[in-house]
mmCIF file of C-alpha atoms in Angstrom:
data_model
loop_
_atom_site.group_PDB
_atom_site.id
_atom_site.type_symbol
_atom_site.label_atom_id
_atom_site.label_comp_id
_atom_site.label_asym_id
_atom_site.label_seq_id
_atom_site.Cartn_x
_atom_site.Cartn_y
_atom_site.Cartn_z
ATOM 1 C CA UNK A 965 224.229 22.811 -102.334
ATOM 2 C CA UNK A 966 223.684 20.299 -99.549
ATOM 3 C CA UNK A 967 224.760 21.508 -96.137
ATOM 4 C CA UNK A 968 224.958 19.037 -93.264
ATOM 5 C CA UNK A 969 223.057 20.232 -90.188
ATOM 6 C CA UNK A 970 226.085 19.361 -88.047
ATOM 7 C CA UNK A 971 228.258 21.873 -89.949
ATOM 8 C CA UNK A 972 226.168 25.014 -89.583
ATOM 9 C CA UNK A 973 229.120 27.068 -88.384
ATOM 10 C CA UNK A 974 231.087 26.514 -91.618
ATOM 11 C CA UNK A 975 228.096 26.777 -93.945
ATOM 12 C CA UNK A 976 227.968 30.580 -93.782
ATOM 13 C CA UNK A 977 231.528 30.826 -95.078
ATOM 14 C CA UNK A 978 230.902 28.859 -98.267
ATOM 15 C CA UNK A 979 227.236 29.275 -99.102
ATOM 16 C CA UNK A 980 226.188 32.021 -101.488
ATOM 17 C CA UNK A 981 225.073 34.976 -99.482
ATOM 18 C CA UNK A 982 226.958 33.481 -96.577
ATOM 19 C CA UNK A 983 226.012 36.131 -94.073
ATOM 20 C CA UNK A 984 222.299 35.784 -94.649
ATOM 21 C CA UNK A 985 222.371 31.983 -94.737
ATOM 22 C CA UNK A 986 224.655 31.742 -91.740
ATOM 23 C CA UNK A 987 222.499 34.189 -89.796
ATOM 24 C CA UNK A 988 219.342 32.260 -90.571
ATOM 25 C CA UNK A 989 220.992 28.996 -89.550
ATOM 26 C CA UNK A 990 222.320 30.515 -86.366
ATOM 27 C CA UNK A 991 218.863 31.800 -85.521
ATOM 28 C CA UNK A 992 217.349 28.400 -86.243
ATOM 29 C CA UNK A 993 219.973 26.690 -84.135
ATOM 30 C CA UNK A 994 219.188 28.953 -81.232
ATOM 31 C CA UNK A 995 215.465 28.254 -81.167
ATOM 32 C CA UNK A 996 214.475 26.448 -78.016
ATOM 33 C CA UNK A 997 217.774 27.086 -76.234
ATOM 34 C CA UNK A 998 216.478 29.918 -74.124
ATOM 35 C CA UNK A 999 214.307 29.800 -71.065
ATOM 36 C CA UNK A 1000 211.083 29.672 -73.041
ATOM 37 C CA UNK A 1001 209.388 26.550 -74.422
ATOM 38 C CA UNK A 1002 210.954 24.802 -77.395
ATOM 39 C CA UNK A 1003 209.188 25.813 -80.583
ATOM 40 C CA UNK A 1004 210.900 23.443 -83.027
ATOM 41 C CA UNK A 1005 211.725 19.726 -82.849
ATOM 42 C CA UNK A 1006 215.192 18.724 -81.683
ATOM 43 C CA UNK A 1007 217.739 18.284 -84.463
ATOM 44 C CA UNK A 1008 218.603 14.671 -85.180
ATOM 45 C CA UNK A 1009 221.997 14.903 -83.488
ATOM 46 C CA UNK A 1010 220.522 16.705 -80.465
ATOM 47 C CA UNK A 1011 217.823 14.043 -80.107
ATOM 48 C CA UNK A 1012 220.466 11.344 -80.360
ATOM 49 C CA UNK A 1013 222.531 13.021 -77.643
ATOM 50 C CA UNK A 1014 219.467 13.252 -75.391
ATOM 51 C CA UNK A 1015 218.789 9.531 -75.807
ATOM 52 C CA UNK A 1016 222.443 8.738 -75.045
ATOM 53 C CA UNK A 1017 222.344 10.883 -71.899
ATOM 54 C CA UNK A 1018 219.118 9.294 -70.617
ATOM 55 C CA UNK A 1019 220.392 5.775 -71.288
ATOM 56 C CA UNK A 1020 223.704 6.567 -69.611
ATOM 57 C CA UNK A 1021 221.947 8.147 -66.624
ATOM 58 C CA UNK A 1022 219.831 5.026 -66.093
ATOM 59 C CA UNK A 1023 222.937 2.850 -66.212
ATOM 60 C CA UNK A 1024 225.101 5.063 -63.985
ATOM 61 C CA UNK A 1025 222.410 5.783 -61.402
ATOM 62 C CA UNK A 1026 221.405 2.122 -61.476
ATOM 63 C CA UNK A 1027 224.971 1.069 -60.702
ATOM 64 C CA UNK A 1028 226.088 3.855 -58.351
ATOM 65 C CA UNK A 1029 222.858 5.364 -57.074
ATOM 66 C CA UNK A 1030 221.516 8.877 -57.526
ATOM 67 C CA UNK A 1031 224.597 10.270 -55.800
ATOM 68 C CA UNK A 1032 226.729 9.594 -58.889
ATOM 69 C CA UNK A 1033 228.142 12.806 -60.431
ATOM 70 C CA UNK A 1034 227.001 14.244 -63.739
ATOM 71 C CA UNK A 1035 230.539 13.780 -65.087
ATOM 72 C CA UNK A 1036 230.067 9.999 -64.847
ATOM 73 C CA UNK A 1037 226.850 10.295 -66.852
ATOM 74 C CA UNK A 1038 228.607 12.387 -69.501
ATOM 75 C CA UNK A 1039 231.480 9.897 -69.805
ATOM 76 C CA UNK A 1040 229.089 6.967 -70.166
ATOM 77 C CA UNK A 1041 227.101 8.876 -72.810
ATOM 78 C CA UNK A 1042 230.337 9.871 -74.575
ATOM 79 C CA UNK A 1043 229.398 13.535 -74.629
ATOM 80 C CA UNK A 1044 230.806 16.580 -72.884
ATOM 81 C CA UNK A 1045 229.380 17.428 -69.489
ATOM 82 C CA UNK A 1046 228.245 20.724 -71.012
ATOM 83 C CA UNK A 1047 225.943 18.772 -73.331
ATOM 84 C CA UNK A 1048 224.337 17.106 -70.327
ATOM 85 C CA UNK A 1049 223.804 20.437 -68.585
ATOM 86 C CA UNK A 1050 222.295 22.005 -71.715
ATOM 87 C CA UNK A 1051 219.519 19.424 -71.602
ATOM 88 C CA UNK A 1052 219.315 19.199 -67.795
ATOM 89 C CA UNK A 1053 220.318 22.454 -66.071
ATOM 90 C CA UNK A 1054 220.853 20.703 -62.735
ATOM 91 C CA UNK A 1055 221.411 17.183 -61.506
ATOM 92 C CA UNK A 1056 218.066 17.303 -59.668
ATOM 93 C CA UNK A 1057 216.259 17.793 -62.987
ATOM 94 C CA UNK A 1058 217.949 14.714 -64.477
ATOM 95 C CA UNK A 1059 217.299 12.624 -61.371
ATOM 96 C CA UNK A 1060 213.611 13.609 -61.436
ATOM 97 C CA UNK A 1061 213.371 12.658 -65.122
ATOM 98 C CA UNK A 1062 214.822 9.185 -64.536
ATOM 99 C CA UNK A 1063 212.806 8.633 -61.355
ATOM 100 C CA UNK A 1064 209.570 9.702 -63.067
ATOM 101 C CA UNK A 1065 210.186 7.302 -65.955
ATOM 102 C CA UNK A 1066 210.916 4.410 -63.614
ATOM 103 C CA UNK A 1067 207.881 5.196 -61.452
ATOM 104 C CA UNK A 1068 205.680 5.234 -64.551
ATOM 105 C CA UNK A 1069 207.191 1.948 -65.758
ATOM 106 C CA UNK A 1070 206.580 0.272 -62.400
ATOM 107 C CA UNK A 1071 203.016 1.567 -62.313
ATOM 108 C CA UNK A 1072 202.355 0.143 -65.785
ATOM 109 C CA UNK A 1073 203.837 -3.199 -64.736
ATOM 110 C CA UNK A 1074 201.664 -3.296 -61.614
ATOM 111 C CA UNK A 1075 198.521 -2.468 -63.616
ATOM 112 C CA UNK A 1076 199.347 -5.167 -66.162
ATOM 113 C CA UNK A 1077 199.762 -7.753 -63.405
ATOM 114 C CA UNK A 1078 196.553 -6.604 -61.748
ATOM 115 C CA UNK A 1079 194.548 -6.798 -64.964
ATOM 116 C CA UNK A 1080 195.990 -9.932 -66.521
ATOM 117 C CA UNK A 1081 196.401 -12.310 -63.572
ATOM 118 C CA UNK A 1082 193.279 -13.791 -61.975
ATOM 119 C CA UNK A 1083 195.092 -15.322 -59.007
ATOM 120 C CA UNK A 1084 196.080 -12.678 -56.406
ATOM 121 C CA UNK A 1085 199.419 -14.294 -55.536
ATOM 122 C CA UNK A 1086 200.286 -14.781 -59.200
ATOM 123 C CA UNK A 1087 199.570 -11.097 -59.837
ATOM 124 C CA UNK A 1088 201.778 -9.927 -56.984
ATOM 125 C CA UNK A 1089 204.648 -12.301 -57.784
ATOM 126 C CA UNK A 1090 204.457 -11.423 -61.496
ATOM 127 C CA UNK A 1091 204.760 -7.728 -60.655
ATOM 128 C CA UNK A 1092 207.748 -8.373 -58.412
ATOM 129 C CA UNK A 1093 209.538 -10.605 -60.914
ATOM 130 C CA UNK A 1094 208.970 -8.204 -63.819
ATOM 131 C CA UNK A 1095 210.087 -5.202 -61.798
ATOM 132 C CA UNK A 1096 213.228 -6.878 -60.477
ATOM 133 C CA UNK A 1097 214.167 -8.220 -63.923
ATOM 134 C CA UNK A 1098 213.913 -4.701 -65.382
ATOM 135 C CA UNK A 1099 216.314 -3.350 -62.771
ATOM 136 C CA UNK A 1100 213.759 -0.797 -61.635
ATOM 137 C CA UNK A 1101 214.574 -1.385 -57.990
ATOM 138 C CA UNK A 1102 217.860 0.473 -58.315
ATOM 139 C CA UNK A 1103 216.067 3.512 -59.723
ATOM 140 C CA UNK A 1104 213.051 3.815 -57.478
ATOM 141 C CA UNK A 1105 212.507 7.484 -56.573
ATOM 142 C CA UNK A 1106 213.793 8.437 -53.119
ATOM 143 C CA UNK A 1107 210.379 9.555 -51.853
ATOM 144 C CA UNK A 1108 208.969 6.078 -52.510
ATOM 145 C CA UNK A 1109 211.734 4.301 -50.613
ATOM 146 C CA UNK A 1110 211.902 6.776 -47.728
ATOM 147 C CA UNK A 1111 210.593 4.604 -44.911
ATOM 148 C CA UNK A 1112 210.396 4.649 -41.165
ATOM 149 C CA UNK A 1113 209.304 2.216 -38.489
ATOM 150 C CA UNK A 1114 206.318 3.724 -36.694
ATOM 151 C CA UNK A 1115 205.323 2.450 -33.310
ATOM 152 C CA UNK A 1116 201.660 2.172 -32.365
ATOM 153 C CA UNK A 1117 200.287 5.523 -31.262
ATOM 154 C CA UNK A 1118 202.622 7.629 -33.418
ATOM 155 C CA UNK A 1119 199.640 9.503 -34.812
ATOM 156 C CA UNK A 1120 201.469 12.706 -35.727
ATOM 157 C CA UNK A 1121 203.617 10.956 -38.331
ATOM 158 C CA UNK A 1122 200.918 8.489 -39.292
ATOM 159 C CA UNK A 1123 198.670 11.304 -40.495
ATOM 160 C CA UNK A 1124 201.335 12.287 -43.015
ATOM 161 C CA UNK A 1125 202.201 8.777 -44.182
ATOM 162 C CA UNK A 1126 202.220 8.267 -47.922
ATOM 163 C CA UNK A 1127 201.019 4.674 -47.831
ATOM 164 C CA UNK A 1128 197.411 3.824 -46.935
ATOM 165 C CA UNK A 1129 197.246 2.302 -43.472
ATOM 166 C CA UNK A 1130 198.103 -1.383 -43.482
ATOM 167 C CA UNK A 1131 196.952 -4.027 -41.012
ATOM 168 C CA UNK A 1132 199.707 -5.219 -38.696
ATOM 169 C CA UNK A 1133 200.237 -7.866 -36.079
ATOM 170 C CA UNK A 1134 198.885 -6.860 -32.646
ATOM 171 C CA UNK A 1135 201.420 -4.870 -30.662
ATOM 172 C CA UNK A 1136 203.905 -4.650 -33.536
ATOM 173 C CA UNK A 1137 205.425 -1.630 -35.226
ATOM 174 C CA UNK A 1138 204.484 -0.734 -38.773
ATOM 175 C CA UNK A 1139 206.784 0.028 -41.687
ATOM 176 C CA UNK A 1140 205.337 2.905 -43.699
ATOM 177 C CA UNK A 1141 206.584 5.433 -46.187
ATOM 178 C CA UNK A 1142 206.961 8.870 -44.649
ATOM 179 C CA UNK A 1143 207.033 12.254 -46.404
ATOM 180 C CA UNK A 1144 210.312 13.455 -47.829
ATOM 181 C CA UNK A 1145 211.673 16.754 -46.561
ATOM 182 C CA UNK A 1146 211.593 19.077 -48.340
ATOM 183 C CA UNK A 1147 208.354 18.171 -50.092
ATOM 184 C CA UNK A 1148 208.746 16.720 -53.574
ATOM 185 C CA UNK A 1149 207.339 18.417 -56.647
ATOM 186 C CA UNK A 1150 203.625 17.944 -57.253
ATOM 187 C CA UNK A 1151 204.161 15.877 -60.410
ATOM 188 C CA UNK A 1152 206.611 13.592 -58.602
ATOM 189 C CA UNK A 1153 204.124 13.167 -55.763
ATOM 190 C CA UNK A 1154 201.320 12.315 -58.202
ATOM 191 C CA UNK A 1155 203.434 9.633 -59.880
ATOM 192 C CA UNK A 1156 204.423 8.101 -56.549
ATOM 193 C CA UNK A 1157 200.808 8.168 -55.355
ATOM 194 C CA UNK A 1158 199.638 6.321 -58.487
ATOM 195 C CA UNK A 1159 202.310 3.663 -57.975
ATOM 196 C CA UNK A 1160 201.478 3.210 -54.291
ATOM 197 C CA UNK A 1161 197.774 2.951 -55.076
ATOM 198 C CA UNK A 1162 198.051 0.160 -57.644
ATOM 199 C CA UNK A 1163 200.646 -1.778 -55.605
ATOM 200 C CA UNK A 1164 198.276 -1.384 -52.657
ATOM 201 C CA UNK A 1165 195.576 -3.129 -54.683
ATOM 202 C CA UNK A 1166 197.921 -6.034 -55.402
ATOM 203 C CA UNK A 1167 198.777 -6.288 -51.711
ATOM 204 C CA UNK A 1168 195.164 -6.140 -50.543
ATOM 205 C CA UNK A 1169 194.042 -8.812 -53.011
ATOM 206 C CA UNK A 1170 196.801 -11.207 -51.982
ATOM 207 C CA UNK A 1171 196.139 -10.558 -48.298
ATOM 208 C CA UNK A 1172 192.373 -11.043 -48.677
ATOM 209 C CA UNK A 1173 193.016 -14.374 -50.413
ATOM 210 C CA UNK A 1174 195.075 -15.500 -47.421
ATOM 211 C CA UNK A 1175 198.211 -15.816 -49.559
ATOM 212 C CA UNK A 1176 200.155 -12.866 -48.160
ATOM 213 C CA UNK A 1177 201.325 -12.482 -44.599
ATOM 214 C CA UNK A 1178 198.941 -10.100 -42.783
ATOM 215 C CA UNK A 1179 201.799 -7.882 -41.571
ATOM 216 C CA UNK A 1180 203.192 -7.192 -45.068
ATOM 217 C CA UNK A 1181 202.662 -3.604 -46.228
ATOM 218 C CA UNK A 1182 203.013 -1.792 -49.541
ATOM 219 C CA UNK A 1183 206.367 -0.425 -48.452
ATOM 220 C CA UNK A 1184 207.586 -3.969 -47.754
ATOM 221 C CA UNK A 1185 206.798 -4.911 -51.343
ATOM 222 C CA UNK A 1186 208.679 -1.903 -52.707
ATOM 223 C CA UNK A 1187 211.643 -2.732 -50.489
ATOM 224 C CA UNK A 1188 211.670 -6.243 -51.959
ATOM 225 C CA UNK A 1189 211.999 -4.715 -55.434
ATOM 226 C CA UNK A 1190 214.907 -2.551 -54.304
ATOM 227 C CA UNK A 1191 216.630 -5.309 -52.337
ATOM 228 C CA UNK A 1192 216.354 -7.965 -55.037
ATOM 229 C CA UNK A 1193 218.122 -5.870 -57.667
ATOM 230 C CA UNK A 1194 221.833 -6.099 -56.768
ATOM 231 C CA UNK A 1195 224.363 -4.397 -59.017
ATOM 232 C CA UNK A 1196 227.000 -6.914 -60.078
ATOM 233 C CA UNK A 1197 229.652 -6.429 -62.801
ATOM 234 C CA UNK A 1198 228.637 -9.563 -64.710
ATOM 235 C CA UNK A 1199 225.155 -9.408 -66.252
ATOM 236 C CA UNK A 1200 224.567 -13.167 -66.042
ATOM 237 C CA UNK A 1201 225.604 -13.281 -62.391
ATOM 238 C CA UNK A 1202 223.412 -10.299 -61.642
ATOM 239 C CA UNK A 1203 220.357 -11.926 -63.239
ATOM 240 C CA UNK A 1204 220.973 -15.191 -61.415
ATOM 241 C CA UNK A 1205 221.522 -13.459 -58.069
ATOM 242 C CA UNK A 1206 218.384 -11.348 -58.500
ATOM 243 C CA UNK A 1207 216.241 -14.370 -59.353
ATOM 244 C CA UNK A 1208 217.589 -16.384 -56.414
ATOM 245 C CA UNK A 1209 217.189 -13.542 -53.931
ATOM 246 C CA UNK A 1210 213.669 -12.821 -55.146
ATOM 247 C CA UNK A 1211 212.661 -16.470 -54.705
ATOM 248 C CA UNK A 1212 213.823 -16.297 -51.085
ATOM 249 C CA UNK A 1213 212.031 -12.992 -50.451
ATOM 250 C CA UNK A 1214 208.799 -14.232 -52.036
ATOM 251 C CA UNK A 1215 208.817 -17.210 -49.707
ATOM 252 C CA UNK A 1216 209.160 -14.784 -46.827
ATOM 253 C CA UNK A 1217 206.092 -12.829 -47.982
ATOM 254 C CA UNK A 1218 203.743 -15.811 -48.251
ATOM 255 C CA UNK A 1219 201.431 -16.688 -45.447
ATOM 256 C CA UNK A 1220 201.877 -20.028 -43.675
ATOM 257 C CA UNK A 1221 199.171 -22.343 -42.334
ATOM 258 C CA UNK A 1222 198.661 -21.872 -38.601
#
């Protein structure tokens, strides 16, 4: 007899030896639901629900920010909020998952631009255009976008800055990323550090070639990604607005002949 995996509860009532079969199915269904590591693959329907939740979370957080409630994610995924919490016991866990994925995606895009574009400005602009088009700017992790304007001589904060020191105009302040309080998890910090490092290489190459303004820092570039990704209700309008805004911002980043 064929028993659908989505009808385990009723299978024990009709299968021969219902108690034994039902008990075995119940035990199998419970594997991986405790606090310990999962020992069996997700069922097909559970995997599908997870994919729906992650897709919905990207959309909701991308539109409303990371402050959006879990109920909005559940509605967009068309599952109960309990299903969301079974996979992600707190909102922080879900936010970290989405932020980690977006950080990794941005890092891959930056590495691709760095390795495939010979011209420094082309590499930097390709990274920015690809990142903005993917909508990643609306999902950048908070610790990457946490910035502060540091005046010259602010050594106490400078020692803790996440971004390698950038050259600035004489006498000017410097925009740098500053540590988040409380400190982020080690894996989050490692992902952010990898992203900042490769974007830093793009920035340094473009600056050394004389194509990037000398006062532009890594954090400026990340702010461009976030700023040039507006959330508009119409997809075509959003794409057009992002492309137009990015063109303007890119012009602002380029160096000008003295």
